[in-house]
C-alpha cells in the first residue's frame, strides 16, 4: 500500500500548488475549489 500513500501525497501537493498558482494569477482558473 506504499504506492497508494505516495499517490495521495503527490495529489495533495498538486492541489496545494494549483491553489497557490490560482491565487497568484486568477486568469486561467478563477475557482479551482469547484473541481475538488
mmCIF file of C-alpha atoms in Angstrom:
data_model
loop_
_atom_site.group_PDB
_atom_site.id
_atom_site.type_symbol
_atom_site.label_atom_id
_atom_site.label_comp_id
_atom_site.label_asym_id
_atom_site.label_seq_id
_atom_site.Cartn_x
_atom_site.Cartn_y
_atom_site.Cartn_z
ATOM 1 C CA UNK A 1 0.000 0.000 0.000
ATOM 2 C CA UNK A 2 3.035 2.291 -0.246
ATOM 3 C CA UNK A 3 2.160 3.277 -3.814
ATOM 4 C CA UNK A 4 -1.285 4.472 -2.714
ATOM 5 C CA UNK A 5 0.112 6.640 0.071
ATOM 6 C CA UNK A 6 2.710 8.151 -2.270
ATOM 7 C CA UNK A 7 -0.054 8.883 -4.793
ATOM 8 C CA UNK A 8 -2.121 10.623 -2.106
ATOM 9 C CA UNK A 9 0.854 12.769 -1.059
ATOM 10 C CA UNK A 10 1.516 13.767 -4.679
ATOM 11 C CA UNK A 11 -2.177 14.573 -5.137
ATOM 12 C CA UNK A 12 -2.209 16.830 -2.063
ATOM 13 C CA UNK A 13 0.965 18.617 -3.182
ATOM 14 C CA UNK A 14 -0.525 19.104 -6.656
ATOM 15 C CA UNK A 15 -3.739 20.533 -5.172
ATOM 16 C CA UNK A 16 -1.779 22.971 -2.992
ATOM 17 C CA UNK A 17 0.325 24.033 -5.984
ATOM 18 C CA UNK A 18 -2.759 24.649 -8.134
ATOM 19 C CA UNK A 19 -4.389 26.606 -5.301
ATOM 20 C CA UNK A 20 -1.308 28.786 -4.837
ATOM 21 C CA UNK A 21 -0.998 29.371 -8.583
ATOM 22 C CA UNK A 22 -4.659 30.376 -8.854
ATOM 23 C CA UNK A 23 -4.197 32.864 -6.012
ATOM 24 C CA UNK A 24 -1.190 34.456 -7.749
ATOM 25 C CA UNK A 25 -2.904 34.676 -11.155
ATOM 26 C CA UNK A 26 -6.707 34.297 -11.348
ATOM 27 C CA UNK A 27 -6.923 34.355 -15.137
ATOM 28 C CA UNK A 28 -6.725 30.667 -16.052
ATOM 29 C CA UNK A 29 -8.716 29.164 -13.164
ATOM 30 C CA UNK A 30 -10.932 31.552 -11.154
ATOM 31 C CA UNK A 31 -12.176 28.896 -8.705
ATOM 32 C CA UNK A 32 -10.326 25.542 -8.515
ATOM 33 C CA UNK A 33 -12.341 24.576 -5.418
ATOM 34 C CA UNK A 34 -15.254 23.539 -7.642
ATOM 35 C CA UNK A 35 -13.102 20.797 -9.195
ATOM 36 C CA UNK A 36 -12.199 19.484 -5.745
#
